[in-house]
Tab-separated table of C-alpha atoms and ligand atoms in Angstrom:
chain	number	residue	atom	x	y	z
A	26	MET	CA	-95.551	-19.015	66.619
A	27	SER	CA	-92.991	-16.650	68.173
A	28	LEU	CA	-92.334	-12.940	67.925
A	29	PHE	CA	-88.706	-12.225	67.066
A	30	VAL	CA	-86.912	-8.909	66.867
A	31	GLU	CA	-83.838	-9.300	64.699
A	32	LYS	CA	-81.177	-6.657	64.302
A	33	TYR	CA	-78.625	-6.658	61.502
A	34	GLY	CA	-75.492	-4.524	61.832
A	35	GLY	CA	-73.594	-2.532	59.207
A	36	THR	CA	-71.529	-5.343	57.646
A	37	SER	CA	-74.668	-7.485	57.501
A	38	VAL	CA	-76.344	-4.907	55.222
A	39	ALA	CA	-73.202	-3.610	53.521
A	40	ASP	CA	-74.446	-4.035	49.909
A	41	ALA	CA	-77.295	-5.409	47.815
A	42	GLU	CA	-75.987	-8.973	48.112
A	43	ARG	CA	-75.912	-8.826	51.920
A	44	ILE	CA	-79.371	-7.209	52.024
A	45	ASN	CA	-80.670	-10.081	49.897
A	46	ALA	CA	-79.108	-12.537	52.316
A	47	VAL	CA	-80.855	-10.791	55.221
A	48	ALA	CA	-84.129	-10.926	53.306
A	49	ASP	CA	-83.698	-14.696	52.791
A	50	ASN	CA	-83.058	-15.181	56.486
A	51	VAL	CA	-86.059	-13.061	57.519
A	52	ALA	CA	-88.295	-14.694	54.867
A	53	LYS	CA	-87.423	-18.149	56.238
A	54	SER	CA	-88.543	-17.282	59.766
A	55	HIS	CA	-91.646	-15.516	58.470
A	56	GLN	CA	-92.574	-18.506	56.357
A	57	GLN	CA	-92.206	-20.688	59.462
A	58	GLY	CA	-95.022	-18.604	60.915
A	59	HIS	CA	-93.044	-16.294	63.220
A	60	GLN	CA	-93.878	-12.619	63.613
A	61	MET	CA	-90.843	-10.604	62.563
A	62	VAL	CA	-89.654	-7.158	63.440
A	63	VAL	CA	-86.304	-6.299	61.788
A	64	VAL	CA	-84.063	-3.456	62.954
A	65	LEU	CA	-81.282	-2.320	60.629
A	66	SER	CA	-78.067	-0.307	60.853
A	67	ALA	CA	-76.760	1.814	58.031
A	68	MET	CA	-74.426	0.134	55.547
A	69	SER	CA	-71.008	-0.295	57.105
A	70	GLY	CA	-68.923	2.869	56.846
A	71	GLU	CA	-71.948	4.998	56.014
A	72	THR	CA	-72.340	6.670	59.389
A	73	ASN	CA	-68.650	7.541	59.400
A	74	ARG	CA	-68.925	8.866	55.858
A	75	LEU	CA	-71.817	11.134	56.818
A	76	LEU	CA	-70.034	12.436	59.911
A	77	ALA	CA	-66.909	13.196	57.882
A	78	LEU	CA	-69.084	15.051	55.346
A	79	ALA	CA	-70.545	17.190	58.095
A	80	ASP	CA	-67.062	17.912	59.335
A	81	GLN	CA	-66.041	19.203	55.893
A	82	ILE	CA	-68.950	21.608	55.919
A	83	HIS	CA	-68.657	22.823	59.494
A	84	PRO	CA	-65.978	21.749	62.021
A	85	ASP	CA	-68.417	22.153	64.889
A	86	ALA	CA	-71.748	21.375	63.190
A	87	ASP	CA	-75.000	21.907	65.036
A	88	ALA	CA	-75.913	18.676	66.839
A	89	ARG	CA	-79.510	18.722	65.626
A	90	GLU	CA	-78.399	18.911	62.021
A	91	VAL	CA	-75.788	16.164	62.560
A	92	ASP	CA	-78.561	13.864	63.807
A	93	MET	CA	-80.769	14.833	60.876
A	94	LEU	CA	-77.888	13.827	58.595
A	95	VAL	CA	-76.587	10.613	60.162
A	96	SER	CA	-80.091	9.204	60.662
A	97	THR	CA	-80.419	8.991	56.905
A	98	GLY	CA	-77.991	5.978	56.677
A	99	GLU	CA	-80.561	3.692	58.262
A	100	GLN	CA	-83.394	4.935	56.015
A	101	VAL	CA	-81.502	3.623	53.008
A	102	THR	CA	-81.188	0.079	54.334
A	103	ILE	CA	-84.695	-0.262	55.679
A	104	ALA	CA	-86.248	0.738	52.366
A	105	LEU	CA	-84.006	-1.659	50.459
A	106	LEU	CA	-84.828	-4.550	52.808
A	107	ALA	CA	-88.572	-3.894	52.493
A	108	MET	CA	-88.164	-4.029	48.707
A	109	ALA	CA	-86.147	-7.252	48.958
A	110	LEU	CA	-88.909	-8.801	51.046
A	111	HIS	CA	-91.586	-7.681	48.593
A	112	HIS	CA	-89.530	-9.337	45.862
A	113	ARG	CA	-89.884	-12.572	47.850
A	114	GLY	CA	-93.687	-12.139	48.011
A	115	ILE	CA	-93.709	-10.958	51.643
A	116	ASP	CA	-95.705	-7.995	52.800
A	117	ALA	CA	-93.281	-5.668	54.572
A	118	ARG	CA	-93.128	-2.041	55.648
A	119	SER	CA	-90.194	0.089	56.625
A	120	TYR	CA	-90.455	2.811	59.264
A	121	THR	CA	-88.199	5.508	60.684
A	122	GLY	CA	-87.838	5.659	64.475
A	123	GLY	CA	-90.286	8.562	64.652
A	124	GLN	CA	-92.881	6.715	62.593
A	125	VAL	CA	-93.037	3.924	65.164
A	126	ASN	CA	-93.041	6.348	68.062
A	127	ILE	CA	-89.615	5.789	69.504
A	128	LEU	CA	-89.613	8.762	71.792
A	129	THR	CA	-86.266	9.998	73.191
A	130	ASP	CA	-84.921	12.864	75.251
A	131	ASN	CA	-83.392	15.746	73.298
A	132	VAL	CA	-79.703	15.054	73.815
A	133	TYR	CA	-78.644	14.939	70.196
A	134	GLY	CA	-76.020	12.362	69.365
A	135	LYS	CA	-76.557	10.320	72.544
A	136	ALA	CA	-80.305	10.448	73.122
A	137	ARG	CA	-81.982	7.978	75.504
A	138	ILE	CA	-85.215	6.251	74.680
A	139	VAL	CA	-87.924	7.345	77.115
A	140	ASP	CA	-90.983	5.643	75.612
A	141	ILE	CA	-92.155	3.432	72.761
A	142	ASP	CA	-95.732	3.134	71.662
A	143	ALA	CA	-95.603	-0.114	69.720
A	144	GLN	CA	-99.254	-0.070	68.611
A	145	ARG	CA	-98.493	0.637	64.955
A	146	ILE	CA	-96.037	-2.263	64.845
A	147	ARG	CA	-98.557	-4.617	66.511
A	148	THR	CA	-101.240	-3.691	63.984
A	149	ASP	CA	-98.867	-4.519	61.100
A	150	LEU	CA	-97.795	-7.801	62.715
A	151	GLU	CA	-101.448	-8.766	63.124
A	152	GLN	CA	-101.817	-8.261	59.386
A	153	ASN	CA	-98.930	-10.670	58.783
A	154	ARG	CA	-96.528	-7.933	57.747
A	155	VAL	CA	-92.814	-7.915	58.417
A	156	VAL	CA	-91.939	-4.630	60.114
A	157	VAL	CA	-88.576	-3.103	59.270
A	158	VAL	CA	-87.423	-0.323	61.598
A	159	ALA	CA	-84.500	2.081	61.259
A	160	GLY	CA	-82.114	1.540	64.137
A	161	PHE	CA	-80.174	4.224	65.992
A	162	GLN	CA	-82.840	6.927	65.821
A	163	GLY	CA	-85.891	8.358	67.526
A	164	VAL	CA	-87.700	11.654	67.922
A	165	ASP	CA	-87.871	14.039	70.851
A	166	ASN	CA	-91.176	15.429	72.121
A	167	GLU	CA	-90.955	18.270	69.623
A	168	GLY	CA	-90.567	15.869	66.669
A	169	ASN	CA	-86.842	16.528	66.125
A	170	ILE	CA	-84.873	13.510	64.897
A	171	THR	CA	-82.380	12.261	67.496
A	172	THR	CA	-79.767	9.506	67.410
A	173	LEU	CA	-78.854	7.083	70.204
A	174	GLY	CA	-75.023	7.060	70.112
A	175	ARG	CA	-72.695	4.875	68.079
A	176	GLY	CA	-73.841	1.306	67.949
A	177	GLY	CA	-77.327	2.489	68.883
A	178	SER	CA	-79.215	0.103	66.648
A	179	ASP	CA	-78.675	-2.630	69.234
A	180	THR	CA	-80.585	-0.497	71.690
A	181	THR	CA	-83.415	0.138	69.222
A	182	ALA	CA	-83.753	-3.635	68.815
A	183	VAL	CA	-83.730	-4.528	72.478
A	184	ALA	CA	-86.078	-1.628	73.355
A	185	LEU	CA	-88.517	-2.763	70.696
A	186	ALA	CA	-88.246	-6.362	71.920
A	187	ALA	CA	-89.073	-5.123	75.425
A	188	ALA	CA	-92.011	-3.005	74.240
A	189	LEU	CA	-93.400	-5.924	72.209
A	190	SER	CA	-92.593	-8.631	74.825
A	191	ALA	CA	-90.734	-10.496	72.057
A	192	ASP	CA	-89.754	-14.110	72.567
A	193	GLU	CA	-86.170	-13.338	71.653
A	194	CYS	CA	-84.066	-10.469	70.389
A	195	LYS	CA	-81.379	-11.660	67.959
A	196	ILE	CA	-78.422	-9.416	67.231
A	197	TYR	CA	-76.896	-10.486	63.929
A	198	THR	CA	-73.405	-9.227	63.401
A	199	ASP	CA	-70.040	-10.092	61.782
A	200	VAL	CA	-68.799	-12.442	64.511
A	201	ASP	CA	-70.634	-15.591	65.558
A	202	GLY	CA	-71.143	-14.595	69.177
A	203	VAL	CA	-69.586	-13.056	72.225
A	204	TYR	CA	-65.958	-14.083	72.697
A	205	THR	CA	-63.625	-14.096	75.687
A	206	CYS	CA	-62.087	-11.034	74.061
A	207	ASP	CA	-62.464	-9.153	70.771
A	208	PRO	CA	-61.336	-11.845	68.281
A	209	ARG	CA	-59.893	-9.128	66.048
A	210	ILE	CA	-57.355	-8.253	68.767
A	211	GLU	CA	-56.833	-11.640	70.436
A	212	PRO	CA	-56.690	-14.495	67.889
A	213	ASN	CA	-56.904	-17.054	70.701
A	214	ALA	CA	-60.278	-15.710	71.895
A	215	ARG	CA	-62.985	-18.333	72.340
A	216	ARG	CA	-66.697	-18.014	71.637
A	217	LEU	CA	-68.895	-18.373	74.721
A	218	ASP	CA	-72.135	-20.351	74.453
A	219	LYS	CA	-73.622	-18.331	77.302
A	220	ILE	CA	-72.728	-15.308	79.322
A	221	THR	CA	-74.553	-13.809	82.283
A	222	PHE	CA	-76.324	-10.525	81.723
A	223	GLU	CA	-74.209	-8.884	84.460
A	224	GLU	CA	-70.988	-9.934	82.795
A	225	MET	CA	-72.230	-8.766	79.406
A	226	LEU	CA	-73.111	-5.373	80.874
A	227	GLU	CA	-69.635	-4.999	82.367
A	228	LEU	CA	-67.931	-6.116	79.128
A	229	ALA	CA	-70.040	-3.757	77.004
A	230	SER	CA	-69.586	-0.804	79.289
A	231	SER	CA	-65.826	-1.489	79.339
A	232	GLY	CA	-65.594	-1.247	75.596
A	233	ALA	CA	-66.694	-4.578	73.996
A	234	LYS	CA	-68.664	-2.994	71.218
A	235	VAL	CA	-70.357	-6.217	70.141
A	236	LEU	CA	-73.378	-4.817	72.046
A	237	GLN	CA	-74.098	-1.206	72.898
A	238	THR	CA	-74.176	-0.850	76.703
A	239	ARG	CA	-77.688	0.667	76.692
A	240	SER	CA	-78.995	-2.368	74.877
A	241	VAL	CA	-77.744	-4.647	77.636
A	242	GLU	CA	-79.246	-2.374	80.271
A	243	PHE	CA	-82.619	-2.601	78.538
A	244	ALA	CA	-82.295	-6.364	78.292
A	245	GLY	CA	-81.636	-6.540	82.024
A	246	LYS	CA	-84.401	-4.139	83.039
A	247	TYR	CA	-87.054	-5.818	80.955
A	248	ARG	CA	-85.624	-9.365	80.959
A	249	VAL	CA	-85.371	-9.555	77.216
A	250	PRO	CA	-83.917	-12.874	76.020
A	251	LEU	CA	-80.950	-11.726	73.952
A	252	ARG	CA	-78.709	-13.652	71.555
A	253	VAL	CA	-75.667	-12.527	69.523
A	254	LEU	CA	-75.034	-14.448	66.306
A	255	SER	CA	-73.466	-14.176	62.863
A	256	SER	CA	-75.494	-13.098	59.860
A	257	PHE	CA	-72.878	-14.797	57.659
A	258	ALA	CA	-73.197	-18.271	59.178
A	259	PRO	CA	-76.098	-18.321	61.593
A	260	ASP	CA	-75.612	-20.853	64.361
A	261	GLN	CA	-76.683	-20.791	68.011
A	262	GLY	CA	-74.336	-17.857	68.834
A	263	THR	CA	-74.135	-16.657	72.437
A	264	LEU	CA	-77.130	-16.422	74.748
A	265	ILE	CA	-77.167	-13.698	77.369
A	266	THR	CA	-78.612	-15.487	80.399
A	267	PHE	CA	-80.219	-14.242	83.585
A	268	GLU	CA	-79.523	-17.367	85.575
A	269	GLU	CA	-76.526	-17.517	87.863
A	270	ASN	CA	-74.775	-20.833	87.957
A	271	SER	CA	-73.464	-21.965	91.278
A	272	SER	CA	-70.214	-20.165	91.802
A	273	MET	CA	-68.166	-23.378	91.846
A	274	GLU	CA	-69.062	-23.982	88.226
A	275	GLN	CA	-68.267	-20.458	87.114
A	276	PRO	CA	-65.070	-19.686	85.289
A	277	LEU	CA	-63.088	-17.210	87.277
A	278	ILE	CA	-62.932	-14.708	84.427
A	279	SER	CA	-65.382	-14.791	81.503
A	280	GLY	CA	-63.867	-12.128	79.356
A	281	ILE	CA	-61.593	-9.199	78.766
A	282	ALA	CA	-62.691	-5.883	77.293
A	283	TYR	CA	-60.645	-2.917	76.192
A	284	SER	CA	-61.188	0.643	75.197
A	285	LYS	CA	-58.857	2.869	73.274
A	286	ASP	CA	-61.312	5.649	73.797
A	287	GLU	CA	-59.800	6.972	77.015
A	288	ALA	CA	-58.397	10.319	77.972
A	289	LYS	CA	-57.132	11.416	81.378
A	290	LEU	CA	-57.413	14.785	83.030
A	291	THR	CA	-55.920	15.935	86.296
A	292	ILE	CA	-56.585	19.115	88.161
A	293	VAL	CA	-53.573	19.623	90.376
A	294	GLY	CA	-53.284	21.211	93.777
A	295	VAL	CA	-56.864	22.155	94.654
A	296	PRO	CA	-57.589	22.837	98.346
A	297	ASP	CA	-58.641	19.617	100.098
A	298	GLU	CA	-62.067	20.637	101.446
A	299	PRO	CA	-65.650	19.472	101.216
A	300	GLY	CA	-67.405	20.279	97.943
A	301	VAL	CA	-64.341	20.349	95.707
A	302	ALA	CA	-65.173	17.098	93.856
A	303	SER	CA	-68.626	18.256	93.014
A	304	LYS	CA	-67.394	21.687	91.874
A	305	ILE	CA	-64.993	19.952	89.479
A	306	LEU	CA	-67.415	17.344	88.136
A	307	GLU	CA	-70.664	19.342	87.973
A	308	PRO	CA	-69.754	21.379	84.905
A	309	ILE	CA	-68.416	18.225	83.207
A	310	SER	CA	-71.647	16.306	83.663
A	311	ALA	CA	-73.677	19.404	82.778
A	312	ALA	CA	-71.983	19.102	79.356
A	313	HIS	CA	-73.328	15.509	79.167
A	314	ILE	CA	-69.856	14.057	79.393
A	315	ASN	CA	-69.594	10.642	81.031
A	316	ILE	CA	-66.874	10.457	83.594
A	317	ASP	CA	-65.446	7.017	84.030
A	318	MET	CA	-62.683	6.475	86.600
A	319	ILE	CA	-61.986	8.975	89.347
A	320	VAL	CA	-58.970	9.067	91.652
A	321	GLN	CA	-58.177	11.641	94.275
A	322	ASN	CA	-54.816	11.870	96.032
A	323	VAL	CA	-54.354	14.102	99.044
A	324	GLY	CA	-50.863	15.581	99.450
A	325	ASP	CA	-49.126	16.651	102.665
A	326	ASP	CA	-49.655	20.328	101.892
A	327	GLY	CA	-53.467	20.182	102.327
A	328	THR	CA	-54.144	20.156	98.599
A	329	THR	CA	-55.459	17.350	96.453
A	330	ASP	CA	-54.893	16.153	92.858
A	331	PHE	CA	-58.121	15.100	91.237
A	332	THR	CA	-57.843	12.764	88.226
A	333	PHE	CA	-60.605	11.332	86.044
A	334	THR	CA	-61.076	9.784	82.613
A	335	VAL	CA	-63.503	10.744	79.841
A	336	PRO	CA	-64.130	9.450	76.313
A	337	ARG	CA	-61.563	10.842	73.864
A	338	ALA	CA	-64.271	12.646	71.892
A	339	ASP	CA	-64.998	14.728	75.017
A	340	PHE	CA	-61.336	15.410	75.758
A	341	GLU	CA	-61.091	18.973	74.406
A	342	THR	CA	-64.395	20.100	75.931
A	343	SER	CA	-63.437	18.620	79.290
A	344	ARG	CA	-60.032	20.257	79.236
A	345	ASN	CA	-61.577	23.624	78.342
A	346	ILE	CA	-64.088	23.279	81.207
A	347	LEU	CA	-61.326	22.400	83.695
A	348	GLU	CA	-59.146	25.249	82.527
A	349	SER	CA	-62.041	27.676	82.889
A	350	ILE	CA	-62.746	26.657	86.494
A	351	ALA	CA	-59.130	26.048	87.569
A	352	LYS	CA	-58.585	29.650	88.727
A	353	SER	CA	-61.717	29.850	90.834
A	354	LEU	CA	-60.794	26.548	92.468
A	355	LEU	CA	-57.280	27.876	93.247
A	356	ALA	CA	-55.801	24.890	91.314
A	357	LYS	CA	-52.092	24.914	90.405
A	358	GLU	CA	-52.547	23.463	86.894
A	359	VAL	CA	-54.521	21.169	84.598
A	360	ARG	CA	-52.747	18.137	83.144
A	361	ALA	CA	-54.236	16.202	80.249
A	362	ASP	CA	-53.247	13.059	78.371
A	363	ILE	CA	-55.272	11.694	75.462
A	364	ASN	CA	-53.229	8.545	74.745
A	365	MET	CA	-54.756	6.245	77.348
A	366	ALA	CA	-56.377	2.814	77.079
A	367	LYS	CA	-58.351	0.754	79.516
A	368	VAL	CA	-58.298	-2.995	79.953
A	369	SER	CA	-60.892	-4.763	82.090
A	370	VAL	CA	-61.244	-8.356	83.213
A	371	VAL	CA	-64.782	-9.443	84.001
A	372	GLY	CA	-66.219	-12.505	85.677
A	373	VAL	CA	-68.889	-13.334	88.248
A	374	GLY	CA	-66.427	-15.945	89.611
A	375	MET	CA	-64.549	-13.040	91.157
A	376	ARG	CA	-67.223	-12.753	93.817
A	377	SER	CA	-66.242	-15.998	95.433
A	378	HIS	CA	-62.588	-16.029	94.618
A	379	ALA	CA	-59.793	-13.805	95.846
A	380	GLY	CA	-56.577	-13.138	94.036
A	381	VAL	CA	-57.809	-11.942	90.619
A	382	ALA	CA	-56.235	-8.510	91.057
A	383	THR	CA	-52.937	-10.058	92.049
A	384	THR	CA	-52.861	-12.277	88.957
A	385	MET	CA	-53.807	-9.317	86.783
A	386	PHE	CA	-51.203	-6.921	88.160
A	387	LYS	CA	-48.502	-9.571	88.141
A	388	ALA	CA	-49.145	-10.403	84.441
A	389	LEU	CA	-48.909	-6.744	83.504
A	390	ALA	CA	-45.802	-6.198	85.625
A	391	GLN	CA	-44.085	-9.149	83.896
A	392	GLU	CA	-44.486	-7.316	80.599
A	393	GLY	CA	-43.212	-4.056	82.140
A	394	ILE	CA	-46.584	-2.342	81.741
A	395	ASN	CA	-47.211	0.525	84.171
A	396	ILE	CA	-50.703	0.849	85.660
A	397	ILE	CA	-51.875	4.427	85.806
A	398	LEU	CA	-55.378	4.107	87.283
A	399	ILE	CA	-57.298	1.171	88.781
A	400	SER	CA	-60.959	0.727	89.436
A	401	THR	CA	-62.963	-2.264	90.591
A	402	SER	CA	-66.524	-3.445	90.866
A	403	GLU	CA	-67.796	-6.670	92.341
A	404	ILE	CA	-67.199	-8.567	89.086
A	405	LYS	CA	-64.661	-6.358	87.208
A	406	ILE	CA	-61.181	-4.952	87.547
A	407	SER	CA	-60.135	-2.199	85.163
A	408	VAL	CA	-56.738	-0.595	84.639
A	409	VAL	CA	-55.809	2.434	82.601
A	410	ILE	CA	-52.458	2.124	80.821
A	411	ASP	CA	-50.517	3.883	78.060
A	412	ASP	CA	-52.314	2.922	74.877
A	413	LYS	CA	-49.146	1.714	73.165
A	414	TYR	CA	-49.120	-1.329	75.496
A	415	LEU	CA	-52.755	-2.258	74.897
A	416	GLU	CA	-52.354	-5.323	72.709
A	417	LEU	CA	-49.530	-6.697	74.834
A	418	ALA	CA	-51.622	-6.219	77.963
A	419	ILE	CA	-54.610	-8.034	76.427
A	420	ARG	CA	-52.516	-10.999	75.243
A	421	SER	CA	-50.772	-11.424	78.566
A	422	LEU	CA	-54.052	-11.238	80.546
A	423	HIS	CA	-55.831	-13.654	78.186
A	424	LYS	CA	-53.049	-16.084	78.855
A	425	ALA	CA	-52.706	-15.401	82.561
A	426	PHE	CA	-56.417	-16.224	83.090
A	427	GLN	CA	-56.205	-19.244	80.762
A	428	LEU	CA	-58.987	-17.899	78.572
A	429	ASP	CA	-57.520	-19.500	75.488
A	430	GLU	CA	-58.084	-22.950	76.951
A	431	SER	CA	-61.663	-24.149	77.153
A	432	GLY	CA	-61.753	-24.913	80.820
A	433	ASN	CA	-60.472	-22.019	82.862
A	434	ASP	CA	-62.708	-23.304	85.619
A	435	ILE	CA	-61.709	-22.655	89.212
A	436	THR	CA	-62.608	-26.251	90.068
A	437	GLY	CA	-60.303	-27.505	87.373
A	438	LYS	CA	-63.312	-29.115	85.704
A	439	LYS	CA	-63.628	-28.679	81.897
A	440	GLN	CA	-66.323	-26.290	80.727
A	441	GLN	CA	-68.922	-27.600	78.307
B	22	LIG	P1	-72.371	-4.384	63.920
B	22	LIG	O1	-72.045	-3.446	62.812
B	22	LIG	O2	-72.966	-5.676	63.499
B	22	LIG	O3	-73.202	-3.734	65.017
B	22	LIG	P2	-70.029	-4.069	65.571
B	22	LIG	O4	-68.751	-3.745	64.835
B	22	LIG	O5	-70.716	-2.973	66.264
B	22	LIG	O6	-70.999	-4.817	64.559
B	22	LIG	O7	-69.777	-5.227	66.654
B	22	LIG	C1	-69.154	-6.420	66.269
B	22	LIG	C2	-67.673	-6.341	66.592
B	22	LIG	O8	-67.480	-6.330	67.986
B	22	LIG	C3	-66.879	-7.560	66.148
B	22	LIG	O9	-66.512	-7.474	64.812
B	22	LIG	C4	-65.702	-7.553	67.092
B	22	LIG	O10	-64.535	-7.017	66.505
B	22	LIG	C5	-66.124	-6.608	68.212
B	22	LIG	N1	-65.989	-7.188	69.540
B	22	LIG	C6	-65.422	-6.564	70.655
B	22	LIG	N2	-65.422	-7.342	71.684
B	22	LIG	C7	-65.997	-8.505	71.362
B	22	LIG	C8	-66.267	-9.743	72.033
B	22	LIG	N3	-65.959	-9.911	73.322
B	22	LIG	N4	-66.847	-10.740	71.361
B	22	LIG	C9	-67.190	-10.582	70.057
B	22	LIG	N5	-66.934	-9.454	69.338
B	22	LIG	C10	-66.365	-8.409	69.937
B	23	LIG	N1	-75.170	3.268	62.128
B	23	LIG	C1	-74.875	3.575	63.526
B	23	LIG	C2	-73.413	3.480	63.826
B	23	LIG	O1	-72.606	3.238	62.941
B	23	LIG	C3	-75.709	2.750	64.482
B	23	LIG	C4	-75.374	1.265	64.495
B	23	LIG	O2	-74.740	0.758	63.529
B	23	LIG	O3	-75.782	0.566	65.414
B	23	LIG	O4	-73.006	3.701	64.966
B	24	LIG	MG1	-72.699	-2.460	66.599
């Protein structure tokens, strides 16, 4: 007997028919004797619908009330799934995040889970109940409902799997695993049987929304066995592994991720002296805005241009902050561009193999694509480009790194 946490995303619970299909899948595992905790998203499109509704009422709605509103999407699906399980003769109970003590900080809209007391779930499981939990939501220490950021149901599932020491956390979605690139953008993308946790973390944080980044972080921290698979045609999917193969067997690049969610801000001509970077970035992070890439160029005249990228949703706020501090920093001007995209190539094979950057930049140059910003980590290279070249950039990189062929192995040996 195993304990599984299974998460079903929006398209997997899009209507009554899909919810019945989920119930059949859950019932099968339960009847095989497994303990089942199911985490659900809202029906696909529902979170967007609710956000648009809020926008019609108030263009800058209070964040607490927005969370109160958007958290309702998940309450609909959990109740319906519990009913569908009852209909199959299975004892099941649905719970909101607060009801199963998913405690978060109080940053509405992007709250972080700080603690889970899984006792209530354990008691239900001992009584042979299926526990159905609303994804994406928690409560702060004053009992206010919070939400975990878009795609946050993945994080609910992995965090619950960690708290319950589950045997596996299965993320059921509308693709049958993790691919070398988003298959909706790159038709030649290939499904991977396995991917290392580190690579998955880099792909997710670079925009591959198949898993929310926080969920991969949780999986890494608590060593949660994690699998991504399709709810439409369940197969073995992709396993996120913690083992590192020997570098000779690693493909050079495992995947490509992209993000259209980029905006660039530059504060031009600030004096080049200690403390300037922190004066610029402090108010941005105080507004809970995640800064991604940072570049600083020092000119001959003793001033510096400071450029960084933020998510598009935070563009206006960031620009306002920069404009409000520009004068006190003696800056010449603030430049801003919202039409940016980021493409990243990821692979642990990079560690032991030089030349990845050269291949990447060459492939982009051949298509006439200008690179605006570059950043690297041990296993990732990211470039920011004009977003109108995004698809072309992805296709040329997928080809340049031979990701469409099963066997882009640096030893020339075919991958299994
Ligand atoms: P869910 O509603 O089930 O959470 P999401 O839309 O959040 O589903 O995530 C699944 C989507 O992630 C896929 O439909 C696919 O378009 C996208 N995606 C992006 N990158 C990848 C990748 N490398 N492999 C698989 N899917 C990816
Ligand atoms: N319903 C939320 C969203 O659309 C959470 C999720 O689906 O994971 O972002
Ligand atoms: Mg998702």
